[in-house]
CSV table of C-alpha atoms and ligand atoms in Angstrom, one decimal:
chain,number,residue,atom,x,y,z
O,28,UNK,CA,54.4,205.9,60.8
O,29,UNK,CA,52.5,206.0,64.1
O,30,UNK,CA,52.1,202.6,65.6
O,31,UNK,CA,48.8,201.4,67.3
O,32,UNK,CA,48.8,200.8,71.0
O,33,UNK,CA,46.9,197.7,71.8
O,34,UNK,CA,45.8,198.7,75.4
O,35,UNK,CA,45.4,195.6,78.2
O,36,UNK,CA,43.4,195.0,80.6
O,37,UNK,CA,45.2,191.9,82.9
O,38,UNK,CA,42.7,190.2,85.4
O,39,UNK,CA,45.2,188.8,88.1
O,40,UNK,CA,48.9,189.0,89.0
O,41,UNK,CA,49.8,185.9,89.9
O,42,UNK,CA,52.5,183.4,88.6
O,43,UNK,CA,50.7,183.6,84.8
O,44,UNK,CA,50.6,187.5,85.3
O,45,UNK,CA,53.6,188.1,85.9
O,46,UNK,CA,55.1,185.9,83.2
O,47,UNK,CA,52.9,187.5,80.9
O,48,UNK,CA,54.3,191.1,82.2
O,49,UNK,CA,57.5,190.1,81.8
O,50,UNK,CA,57.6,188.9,78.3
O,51,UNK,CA,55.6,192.5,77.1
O,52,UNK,CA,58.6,193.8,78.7
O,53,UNK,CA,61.9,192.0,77.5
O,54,UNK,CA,60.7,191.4,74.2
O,55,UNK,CA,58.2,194.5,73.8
O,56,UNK,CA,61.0,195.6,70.6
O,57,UNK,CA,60.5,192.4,68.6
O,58,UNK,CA,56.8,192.2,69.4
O,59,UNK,CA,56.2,195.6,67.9
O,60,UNK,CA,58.7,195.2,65.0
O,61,UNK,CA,56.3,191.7,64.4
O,62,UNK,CA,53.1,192.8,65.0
O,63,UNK,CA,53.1,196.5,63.8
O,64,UNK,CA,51.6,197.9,67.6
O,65,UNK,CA,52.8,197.9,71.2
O,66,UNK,CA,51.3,195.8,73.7
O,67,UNK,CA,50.8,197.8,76.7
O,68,UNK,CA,49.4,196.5,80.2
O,69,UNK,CA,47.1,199.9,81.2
O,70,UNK,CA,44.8,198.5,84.1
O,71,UNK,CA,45.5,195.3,86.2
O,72,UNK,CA,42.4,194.1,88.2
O,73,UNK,CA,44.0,192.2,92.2
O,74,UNK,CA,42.7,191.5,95.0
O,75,UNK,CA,45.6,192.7,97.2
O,76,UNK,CA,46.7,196.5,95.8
O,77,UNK,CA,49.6,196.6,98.3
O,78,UNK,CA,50.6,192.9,97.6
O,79,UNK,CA,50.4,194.1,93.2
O,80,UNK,CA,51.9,197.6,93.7
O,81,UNK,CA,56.0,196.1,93.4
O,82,UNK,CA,54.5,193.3,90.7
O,83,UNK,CA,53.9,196.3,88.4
O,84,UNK,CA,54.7,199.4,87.0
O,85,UNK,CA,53.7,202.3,88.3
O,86,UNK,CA,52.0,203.6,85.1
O,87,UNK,CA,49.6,200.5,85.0
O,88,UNK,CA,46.6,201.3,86.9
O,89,UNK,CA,45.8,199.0,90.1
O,90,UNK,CA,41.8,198.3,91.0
O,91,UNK,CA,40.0,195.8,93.2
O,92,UNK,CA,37.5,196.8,90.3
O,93,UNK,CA,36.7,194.3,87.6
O,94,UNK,CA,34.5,196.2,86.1
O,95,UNK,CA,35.4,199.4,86.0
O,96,UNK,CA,38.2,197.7,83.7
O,97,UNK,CA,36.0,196.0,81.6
O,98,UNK,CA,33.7,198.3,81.0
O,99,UNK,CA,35.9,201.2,80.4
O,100,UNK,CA,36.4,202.0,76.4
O,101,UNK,CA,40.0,202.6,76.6
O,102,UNK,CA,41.0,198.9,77.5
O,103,UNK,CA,41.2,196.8,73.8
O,104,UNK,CA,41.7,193.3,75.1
O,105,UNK,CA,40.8,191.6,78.5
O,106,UNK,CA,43.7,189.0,79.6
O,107,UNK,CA,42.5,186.7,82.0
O,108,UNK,CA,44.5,185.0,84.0
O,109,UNK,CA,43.5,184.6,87.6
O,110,UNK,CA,42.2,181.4,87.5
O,111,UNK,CA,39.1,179.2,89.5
O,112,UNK,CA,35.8,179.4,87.8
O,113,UNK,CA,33.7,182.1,89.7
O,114,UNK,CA,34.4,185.4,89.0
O,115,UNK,CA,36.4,184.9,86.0
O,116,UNK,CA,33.3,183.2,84.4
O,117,UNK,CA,31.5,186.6,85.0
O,118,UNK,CA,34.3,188.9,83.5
O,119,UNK,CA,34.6,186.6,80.4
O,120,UNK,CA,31.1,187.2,79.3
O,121,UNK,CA,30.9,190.8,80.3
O,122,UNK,CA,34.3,191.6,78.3
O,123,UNK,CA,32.9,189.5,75.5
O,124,UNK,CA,29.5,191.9,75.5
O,125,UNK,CA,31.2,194.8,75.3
O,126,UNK,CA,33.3,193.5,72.2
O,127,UNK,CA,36.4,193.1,73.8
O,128,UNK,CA,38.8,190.5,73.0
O,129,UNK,CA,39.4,188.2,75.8
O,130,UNK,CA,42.7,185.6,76.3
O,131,UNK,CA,42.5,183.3,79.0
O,132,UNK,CA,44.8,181.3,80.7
O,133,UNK,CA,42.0,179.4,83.0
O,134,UNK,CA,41.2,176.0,82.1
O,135,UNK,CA,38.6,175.6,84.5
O,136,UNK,CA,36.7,177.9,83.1
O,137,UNK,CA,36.9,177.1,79.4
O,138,UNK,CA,36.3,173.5,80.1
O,139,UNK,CA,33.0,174.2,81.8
O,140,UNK,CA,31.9,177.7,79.9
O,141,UNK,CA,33.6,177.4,76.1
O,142,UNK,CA,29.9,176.9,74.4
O,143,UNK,CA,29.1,180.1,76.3
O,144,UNK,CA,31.4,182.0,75.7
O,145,UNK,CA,32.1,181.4,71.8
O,146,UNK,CA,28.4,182.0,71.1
O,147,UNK,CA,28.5,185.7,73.2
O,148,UNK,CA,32.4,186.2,71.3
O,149,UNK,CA,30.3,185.4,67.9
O,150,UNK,CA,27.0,187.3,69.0
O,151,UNK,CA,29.1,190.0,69.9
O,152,UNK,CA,31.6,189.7,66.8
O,153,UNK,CA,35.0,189.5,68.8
O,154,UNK,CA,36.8,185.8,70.0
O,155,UNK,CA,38.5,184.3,72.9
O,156,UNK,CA,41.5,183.0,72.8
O,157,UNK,CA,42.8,180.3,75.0
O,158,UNK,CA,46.1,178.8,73.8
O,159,UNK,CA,47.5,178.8,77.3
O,160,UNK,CA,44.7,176.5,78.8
O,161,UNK,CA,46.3,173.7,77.7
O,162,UNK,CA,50.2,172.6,78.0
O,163,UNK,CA,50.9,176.3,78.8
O,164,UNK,CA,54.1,177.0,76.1
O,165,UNK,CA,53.5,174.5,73.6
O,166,UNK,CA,51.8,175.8,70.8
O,167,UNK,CA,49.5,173.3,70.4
O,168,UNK,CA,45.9,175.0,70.0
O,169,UNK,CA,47.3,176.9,66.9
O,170,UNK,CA,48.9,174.0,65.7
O,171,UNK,CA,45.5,171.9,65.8
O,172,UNK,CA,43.6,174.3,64.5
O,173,UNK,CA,46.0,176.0,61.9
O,174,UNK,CA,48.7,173.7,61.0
O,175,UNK,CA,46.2,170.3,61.1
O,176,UNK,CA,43.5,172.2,59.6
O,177,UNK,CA,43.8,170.0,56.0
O,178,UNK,CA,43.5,167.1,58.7
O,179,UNK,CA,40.7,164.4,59.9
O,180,UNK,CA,42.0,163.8,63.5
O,181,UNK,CA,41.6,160.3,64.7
O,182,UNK,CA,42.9,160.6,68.4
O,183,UNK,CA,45.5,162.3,70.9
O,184,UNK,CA,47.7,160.9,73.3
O,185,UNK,CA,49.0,163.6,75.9
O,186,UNK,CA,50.6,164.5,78.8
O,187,UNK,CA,49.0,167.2,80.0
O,188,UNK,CA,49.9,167.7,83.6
O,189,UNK,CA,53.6,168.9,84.3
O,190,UNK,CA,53.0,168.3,88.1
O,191,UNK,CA,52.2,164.9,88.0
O,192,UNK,CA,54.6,164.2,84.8
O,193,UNK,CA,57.0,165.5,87.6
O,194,UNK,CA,56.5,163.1,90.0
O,195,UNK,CA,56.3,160.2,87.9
O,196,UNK,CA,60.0,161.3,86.8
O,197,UNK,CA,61.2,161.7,90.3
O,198,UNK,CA,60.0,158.5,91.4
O,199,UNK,CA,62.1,156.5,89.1
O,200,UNK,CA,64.9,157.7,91.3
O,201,UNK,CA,65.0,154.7,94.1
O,202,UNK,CA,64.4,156.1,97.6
O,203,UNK,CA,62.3,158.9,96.2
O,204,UNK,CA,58.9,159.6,98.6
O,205,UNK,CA,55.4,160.7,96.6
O,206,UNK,CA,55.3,163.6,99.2
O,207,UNK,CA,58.3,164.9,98.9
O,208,UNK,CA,58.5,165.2,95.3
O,209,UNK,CA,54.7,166.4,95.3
O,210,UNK,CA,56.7,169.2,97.5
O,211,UNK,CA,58.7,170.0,95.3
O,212,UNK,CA,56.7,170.1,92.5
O,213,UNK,CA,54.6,173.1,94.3
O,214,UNK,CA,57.8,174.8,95.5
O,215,UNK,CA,58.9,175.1,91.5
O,216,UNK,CA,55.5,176.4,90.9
O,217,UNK,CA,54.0,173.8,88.5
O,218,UNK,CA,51.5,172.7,91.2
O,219,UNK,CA,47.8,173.8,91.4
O,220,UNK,CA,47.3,175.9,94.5
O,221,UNK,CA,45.2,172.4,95.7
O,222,UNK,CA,47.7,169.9,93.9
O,223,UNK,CA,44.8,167.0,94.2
O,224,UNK,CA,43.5,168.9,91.2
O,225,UNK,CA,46.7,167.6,89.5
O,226,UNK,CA,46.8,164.5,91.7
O,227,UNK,CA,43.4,163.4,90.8
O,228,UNK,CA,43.2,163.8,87.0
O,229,UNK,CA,41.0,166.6,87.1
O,230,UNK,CA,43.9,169.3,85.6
O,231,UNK,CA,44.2,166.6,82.8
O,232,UNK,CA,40.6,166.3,82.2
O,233,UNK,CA,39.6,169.7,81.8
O,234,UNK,CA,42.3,170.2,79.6
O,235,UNK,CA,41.2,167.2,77.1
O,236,UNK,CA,37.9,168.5,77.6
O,237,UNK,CA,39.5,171.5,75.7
O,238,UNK,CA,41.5,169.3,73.6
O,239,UNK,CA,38.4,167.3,72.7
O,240,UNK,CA,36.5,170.4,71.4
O,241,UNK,CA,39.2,171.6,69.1
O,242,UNK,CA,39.9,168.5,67.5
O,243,UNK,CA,36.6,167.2,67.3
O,244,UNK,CA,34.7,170.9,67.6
O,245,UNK,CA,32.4,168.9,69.9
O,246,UNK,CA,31.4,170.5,72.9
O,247,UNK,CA,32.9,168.0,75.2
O,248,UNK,CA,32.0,168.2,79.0
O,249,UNK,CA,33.9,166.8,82.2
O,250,UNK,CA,30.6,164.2,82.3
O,251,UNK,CA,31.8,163.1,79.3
O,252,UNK,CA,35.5,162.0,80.8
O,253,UNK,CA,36.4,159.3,82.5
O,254,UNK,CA,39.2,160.6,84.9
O,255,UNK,CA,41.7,158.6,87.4
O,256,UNK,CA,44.8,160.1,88.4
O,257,UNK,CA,48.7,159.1,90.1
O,258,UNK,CA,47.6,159.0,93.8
O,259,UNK,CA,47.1,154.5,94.0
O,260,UNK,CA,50.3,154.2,91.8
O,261,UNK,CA,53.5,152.8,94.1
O,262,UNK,CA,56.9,153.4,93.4
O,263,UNK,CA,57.1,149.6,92.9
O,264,UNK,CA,55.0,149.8,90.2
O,265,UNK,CA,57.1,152.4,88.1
O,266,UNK,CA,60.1,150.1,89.2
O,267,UNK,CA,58.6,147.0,87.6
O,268,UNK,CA,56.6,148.7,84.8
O,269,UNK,CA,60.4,149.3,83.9
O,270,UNK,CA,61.9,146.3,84.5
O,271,UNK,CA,58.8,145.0,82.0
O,272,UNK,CA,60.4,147.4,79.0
O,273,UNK,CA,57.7,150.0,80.3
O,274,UNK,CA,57.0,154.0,81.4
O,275,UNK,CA,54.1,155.3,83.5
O,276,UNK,CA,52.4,158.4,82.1
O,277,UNK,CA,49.7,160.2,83.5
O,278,UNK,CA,47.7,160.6,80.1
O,279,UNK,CA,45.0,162.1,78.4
O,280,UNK,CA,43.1,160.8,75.6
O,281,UNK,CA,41.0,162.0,72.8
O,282,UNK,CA,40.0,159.6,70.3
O,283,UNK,CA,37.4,158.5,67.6
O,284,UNK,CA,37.1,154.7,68.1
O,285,UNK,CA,34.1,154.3,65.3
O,286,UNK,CA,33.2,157.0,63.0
O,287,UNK,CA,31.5,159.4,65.2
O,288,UNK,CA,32.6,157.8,68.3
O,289,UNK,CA,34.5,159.2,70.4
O,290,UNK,CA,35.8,158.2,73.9
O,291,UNK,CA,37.9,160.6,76.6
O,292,UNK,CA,39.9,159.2,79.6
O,293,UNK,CA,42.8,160.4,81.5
O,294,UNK,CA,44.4,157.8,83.3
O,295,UNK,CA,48.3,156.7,84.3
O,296,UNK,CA,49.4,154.6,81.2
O,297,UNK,CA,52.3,151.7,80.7
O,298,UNK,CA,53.7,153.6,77.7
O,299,UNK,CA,56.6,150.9,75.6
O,300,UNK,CA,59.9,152.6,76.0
O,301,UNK,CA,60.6,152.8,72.8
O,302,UNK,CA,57.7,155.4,72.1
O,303,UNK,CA,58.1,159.2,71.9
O,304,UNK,CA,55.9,159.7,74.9
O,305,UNK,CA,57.5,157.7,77.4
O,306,UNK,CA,60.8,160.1,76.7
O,307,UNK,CA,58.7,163.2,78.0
O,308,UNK,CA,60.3,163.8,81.5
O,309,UNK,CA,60.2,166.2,84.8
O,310,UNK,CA,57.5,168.8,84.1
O,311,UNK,CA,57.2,169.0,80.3
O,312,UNK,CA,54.1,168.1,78.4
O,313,UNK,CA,53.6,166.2,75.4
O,314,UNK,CA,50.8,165.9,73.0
O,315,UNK,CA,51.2,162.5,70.0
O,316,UNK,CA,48.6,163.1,67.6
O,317,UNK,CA,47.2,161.2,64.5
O,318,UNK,CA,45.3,162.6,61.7
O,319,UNK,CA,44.6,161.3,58.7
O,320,UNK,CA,47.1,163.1,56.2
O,321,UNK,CA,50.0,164.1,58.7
O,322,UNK,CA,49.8,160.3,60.5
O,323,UNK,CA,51.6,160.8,63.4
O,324,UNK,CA,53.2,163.8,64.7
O,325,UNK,CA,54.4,164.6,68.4
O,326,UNK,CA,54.8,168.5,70.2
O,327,UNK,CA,56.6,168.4,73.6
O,328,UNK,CA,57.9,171.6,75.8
O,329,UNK,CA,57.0,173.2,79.0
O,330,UNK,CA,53.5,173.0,79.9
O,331,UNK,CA,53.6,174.9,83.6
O,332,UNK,CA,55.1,178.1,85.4
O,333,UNK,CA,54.5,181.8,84.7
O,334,UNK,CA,56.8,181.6,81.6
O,335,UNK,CA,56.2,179.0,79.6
O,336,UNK,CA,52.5,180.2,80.2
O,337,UNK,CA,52.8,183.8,79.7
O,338,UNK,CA,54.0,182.9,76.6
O,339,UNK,CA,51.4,181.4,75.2
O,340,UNK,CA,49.4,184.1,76.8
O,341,UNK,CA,51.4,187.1,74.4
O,342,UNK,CA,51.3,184.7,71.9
O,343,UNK,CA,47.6,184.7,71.5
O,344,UNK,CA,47.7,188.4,72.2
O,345,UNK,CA,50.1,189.0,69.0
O,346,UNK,CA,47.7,186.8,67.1
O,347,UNK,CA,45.0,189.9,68.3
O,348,UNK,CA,47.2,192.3,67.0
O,349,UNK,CA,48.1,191.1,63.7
O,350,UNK,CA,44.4,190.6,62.7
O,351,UNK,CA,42.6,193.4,64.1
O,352,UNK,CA,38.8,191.7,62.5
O,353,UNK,CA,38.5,188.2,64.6
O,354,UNK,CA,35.6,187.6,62.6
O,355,UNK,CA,37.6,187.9,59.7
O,356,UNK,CA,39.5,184.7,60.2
O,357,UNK,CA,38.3,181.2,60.9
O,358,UNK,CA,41.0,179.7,62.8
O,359,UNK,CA,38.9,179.7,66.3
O,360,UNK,CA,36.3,177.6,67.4
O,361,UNK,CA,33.5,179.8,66.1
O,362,UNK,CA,30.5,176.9,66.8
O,363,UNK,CA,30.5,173.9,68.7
O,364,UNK,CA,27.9,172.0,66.0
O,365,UNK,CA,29.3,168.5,66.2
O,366,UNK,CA,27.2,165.4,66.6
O,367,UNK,CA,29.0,163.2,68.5
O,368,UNK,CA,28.6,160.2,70.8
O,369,UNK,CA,30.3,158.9,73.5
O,370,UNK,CA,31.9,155.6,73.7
O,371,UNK,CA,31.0,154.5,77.6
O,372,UNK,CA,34.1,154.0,79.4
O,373,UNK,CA,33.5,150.3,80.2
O,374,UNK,CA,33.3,149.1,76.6
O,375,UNK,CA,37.2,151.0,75.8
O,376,UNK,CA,40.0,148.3,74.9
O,377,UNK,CA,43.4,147.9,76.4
O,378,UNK,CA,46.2,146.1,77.8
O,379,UNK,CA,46.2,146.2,81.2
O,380,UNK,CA,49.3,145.7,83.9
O,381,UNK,CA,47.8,143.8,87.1
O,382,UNK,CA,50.1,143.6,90.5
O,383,UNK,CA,48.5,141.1,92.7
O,384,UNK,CA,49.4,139.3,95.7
O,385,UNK,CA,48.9,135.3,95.6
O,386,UNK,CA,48.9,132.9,98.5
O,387,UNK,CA,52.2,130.8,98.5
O,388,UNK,CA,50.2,127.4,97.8
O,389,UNK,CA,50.2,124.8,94.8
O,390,UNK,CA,47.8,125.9,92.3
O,391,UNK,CA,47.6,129.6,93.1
O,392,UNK,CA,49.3,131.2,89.8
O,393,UNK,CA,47.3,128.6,87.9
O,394,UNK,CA,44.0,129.8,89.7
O,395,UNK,CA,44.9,133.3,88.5
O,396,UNK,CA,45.6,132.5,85.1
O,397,UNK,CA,42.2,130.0,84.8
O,398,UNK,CA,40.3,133.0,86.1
O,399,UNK,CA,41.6,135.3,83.5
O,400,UNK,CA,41.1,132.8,80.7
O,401,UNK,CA,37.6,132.4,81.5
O,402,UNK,CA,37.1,135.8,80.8
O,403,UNK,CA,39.4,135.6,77.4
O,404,UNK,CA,41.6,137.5,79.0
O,405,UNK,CA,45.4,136.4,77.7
O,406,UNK,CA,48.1,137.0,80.0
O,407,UNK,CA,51.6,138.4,77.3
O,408,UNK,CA,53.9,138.7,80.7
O,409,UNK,CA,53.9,137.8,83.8
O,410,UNK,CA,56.9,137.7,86.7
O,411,UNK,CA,56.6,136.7,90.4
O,412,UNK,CA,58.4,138.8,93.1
O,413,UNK,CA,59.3,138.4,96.9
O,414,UNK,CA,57.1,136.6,98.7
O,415,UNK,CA,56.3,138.4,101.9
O,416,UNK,CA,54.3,136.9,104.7
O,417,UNK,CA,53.3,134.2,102.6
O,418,UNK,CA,52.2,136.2,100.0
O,419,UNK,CA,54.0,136.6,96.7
O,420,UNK,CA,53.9,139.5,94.3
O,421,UNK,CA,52.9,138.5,90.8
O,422,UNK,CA,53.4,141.4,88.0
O,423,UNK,CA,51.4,140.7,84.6
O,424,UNK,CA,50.8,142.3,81.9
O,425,UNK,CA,47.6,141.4,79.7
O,426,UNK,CA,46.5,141.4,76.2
O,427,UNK,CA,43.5,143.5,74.9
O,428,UNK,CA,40.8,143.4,77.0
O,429,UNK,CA,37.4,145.4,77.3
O,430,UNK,CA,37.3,147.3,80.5
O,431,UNK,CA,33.9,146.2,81.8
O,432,UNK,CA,35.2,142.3,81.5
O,433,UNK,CA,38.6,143.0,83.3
O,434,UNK,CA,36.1,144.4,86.0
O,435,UNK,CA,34.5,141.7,86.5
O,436,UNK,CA,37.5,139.2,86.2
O,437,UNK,CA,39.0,141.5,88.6
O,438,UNK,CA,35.6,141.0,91.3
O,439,UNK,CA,36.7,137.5,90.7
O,440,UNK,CA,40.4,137.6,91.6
O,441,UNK,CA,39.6,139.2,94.9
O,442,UNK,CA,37.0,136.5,95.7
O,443,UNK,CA,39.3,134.2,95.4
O,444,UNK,CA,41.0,132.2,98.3
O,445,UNK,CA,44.2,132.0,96.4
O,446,UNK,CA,44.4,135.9,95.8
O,447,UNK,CA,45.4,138.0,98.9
O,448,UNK,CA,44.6,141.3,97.4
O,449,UNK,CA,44.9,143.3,94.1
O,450,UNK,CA,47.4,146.4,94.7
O,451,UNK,CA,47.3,147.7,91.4
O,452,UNK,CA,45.3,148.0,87.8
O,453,UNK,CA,46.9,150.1,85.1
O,454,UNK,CA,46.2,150.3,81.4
O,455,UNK,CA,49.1,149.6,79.2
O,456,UNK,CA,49.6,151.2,75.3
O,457,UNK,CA,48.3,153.2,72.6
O,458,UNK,CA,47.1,150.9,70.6
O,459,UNK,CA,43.5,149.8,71.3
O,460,UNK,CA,40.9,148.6,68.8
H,22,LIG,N1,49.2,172.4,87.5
H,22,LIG,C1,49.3,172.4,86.1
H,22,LIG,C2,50.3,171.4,85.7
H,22,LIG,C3,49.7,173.8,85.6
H,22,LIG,O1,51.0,170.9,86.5
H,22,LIG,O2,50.4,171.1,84.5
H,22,LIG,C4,49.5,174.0,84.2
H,22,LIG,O3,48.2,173.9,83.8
């Protein structure tokens, strides 16, 4: 039996391109045995032929020339993988009008364009598929769409950023400088080309925004997510977060806090040591999720680099191959119909973990404490450190506390003559209300 050629057109050949080539390559055998046809890279669209000539092989067809590629009826299935918003937004929908398939691997894009671009895939009766966009090897789209399908789910907890999952790991080694290890972090290619994107939150908050709309099929936008990233944290703080039975994680979270309420933050975390998440080290991504049959379940691998990536990448392309009707299956988001609202960030519940600097006089840790009380805010830990220029550090955890109140027992704290300053504010646990 002849089999099928499936016949690729691959938009950038970068770090995720060349993954992607490479797997076609070394397991091109199994993928046909599995999927019945070859995969077969025909036309790569760069910006630098010269640069892509060594990158591929000769009998792939090099063009500065989006659309020549998409246009031309002898390429099946658009990958997209170059990344940024502008142009790829513009090949997306034209693929999609002409009826090709599209994979991408930008989560930019997807984050700011899916509504778009499912209505043209259904308009135009093809799909887009987009398991890399999020924790690049982990197959976790699939898994929330597919293997949760029986499932209500209540909320996420992930790690979503392998850069900045990175750094927190390397700065549990004493001596260890943010730059450096931000450094290095590029260097092994897990970085964005601008790491502030990773620094910031942003990476994480596009991706929940992703996230968001698969669990909840709500057409969640990056207005709709509160985002604060690793750059304030200290390496003292992920020294005593420890010392306090704790782990700092960089996470992103998805969750229904009423029935039809949902709230979205990414922000660094105090996650208990004795929970799954806080074992998720160096640049592997994690995603704990809770639905309402399954209860708690937890996927972890690599989430960044050309392989891990590319892998997801052929993955979804497989998926293309082994059901050659998209419209014949349900398992992507076909419509975006949801009705949901969003919980305001301010009125979200957690612990929190303050480190503040008091004045070395009678009175001042009870000051502290009186301030916190007033606002019902319960203090479950506390420890003082060095005192330094008169100053001492005190470390406390808190108990549950709305966000807008700690803000405002916070304003207090700093007009207070017994506080010195406020270094840092982090969010502690899972488990809100
Ligand atoms: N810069 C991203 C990360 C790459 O570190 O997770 C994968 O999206």
């Amino acid at each position: 039996m002849k089999r099928k050629k499936i016949r690729i057109g691959l938009l950038g050949v970068g770090n995720v391109g060349c993954g992607v080539l490479e797997i076609l390559e070394n397991n091109q055998a199994l993928i046909a045995e599995r999927t019945g046809k070859f995969l077969v890279v025909t036309h790569a669209v760069v910006r630098n032929l010269e640069k892509a000539r060594s990158l591929v092989s000769s009998d792939v067809v090099l063009t500065t020339d989006a659309m020549s590629v998409l246009q031309n009826p002898e390429v099946d299935v658009i990958v997209e993988v170059m990344g940024g918003e502008y142009p790829a937004f513009d090949y997306i929908c034209e693929a999609l009008r002409q009826g090709k398939p599209v994979v991408t691997a930008n989560k930019e894009v997807l984050s700011k364009h899916k509504a778009t671009f499912f209505a043209l895939a259904k308009e135009n009766r093809t799909d887009i598929y987009f398991e890399a966009t999020v924790c690049g090897g982990i197959p976790l789209i699939r898994t929330m769409k597919v293997g949760f399908a029986a499932n209500r789910i209540n909320a996420f907890y992930g790690i979503l950023n392998g850069t900045t999952n990175f750094i927190l790991t390397k700065l549990e080694e004493p001596g260890s400088s943010f730059d450096a290890v931000v450094k290095e972090a590029q260097a092994l290619g897990f970085a964005e080309a601008d790491p502030s994107m990773d620094l910031s939150g942003l990476d994480s908050a596009y991706k929940l925004t992703i996230l968001g709309a698969v669990a909840f099929k709500a057409n969640v936008q990056l207005d709709d997510v509160y985002y604060e990233g690793i750059t304030a944290l200290e390496s003292s703080d992920v020294a005593y977060a420890k010392e306090l039975g704790y782990t700092i994680k960089l996470l992103g979270i998805g969750r229904e806090v009423r029935p039809g309420k949902m709230t979205f933050k990414v922000h660094p975390t105090l996650i208990p040591e004795d929970h799954p998440l806080a074992h998720v080290r160096d640049e592997f991504n994690a995603v704990f999720i809770v639905g309402n049959a399954v209860g708690e379940s937890m996927l972890s691998g690599r989430g960044a680099g050309g392989a891990p990536t590319g892998s997801a990448v052929v993955s979804d392309l497989m998926d293309i191959a082994f059901d050659e009707h998209p419209l014949g299956n349900k398992r992507n988001l076909e419509s975006l119909g949801a009705d949901i609202a969003i919980v305001p960030f301010s009125d979200t519940v957690s612990q929190f973990y303050l480190r503040l600097h008091a004045v070395d006089t009678h009175g001042a840790l009870a000051r502290i404490s009186s301030v916190l009380a007033e606002h019902q805010i319960g203090i479950s830990k506390i420890m003082q450190k060095d005192i330094v220029d008169n100053e001492a550090e005190i470390v406390l955890v808190t108990h549950l506390a709305v966000e807008s109140t700690m803000a405002a027992a916070i304003a207090m704290l700093e007009s207070e003559p017994a506080v010195g300053g406020i270094s840092a504010k982090i969010r502690v646990g899972l488990d809100e209300v």
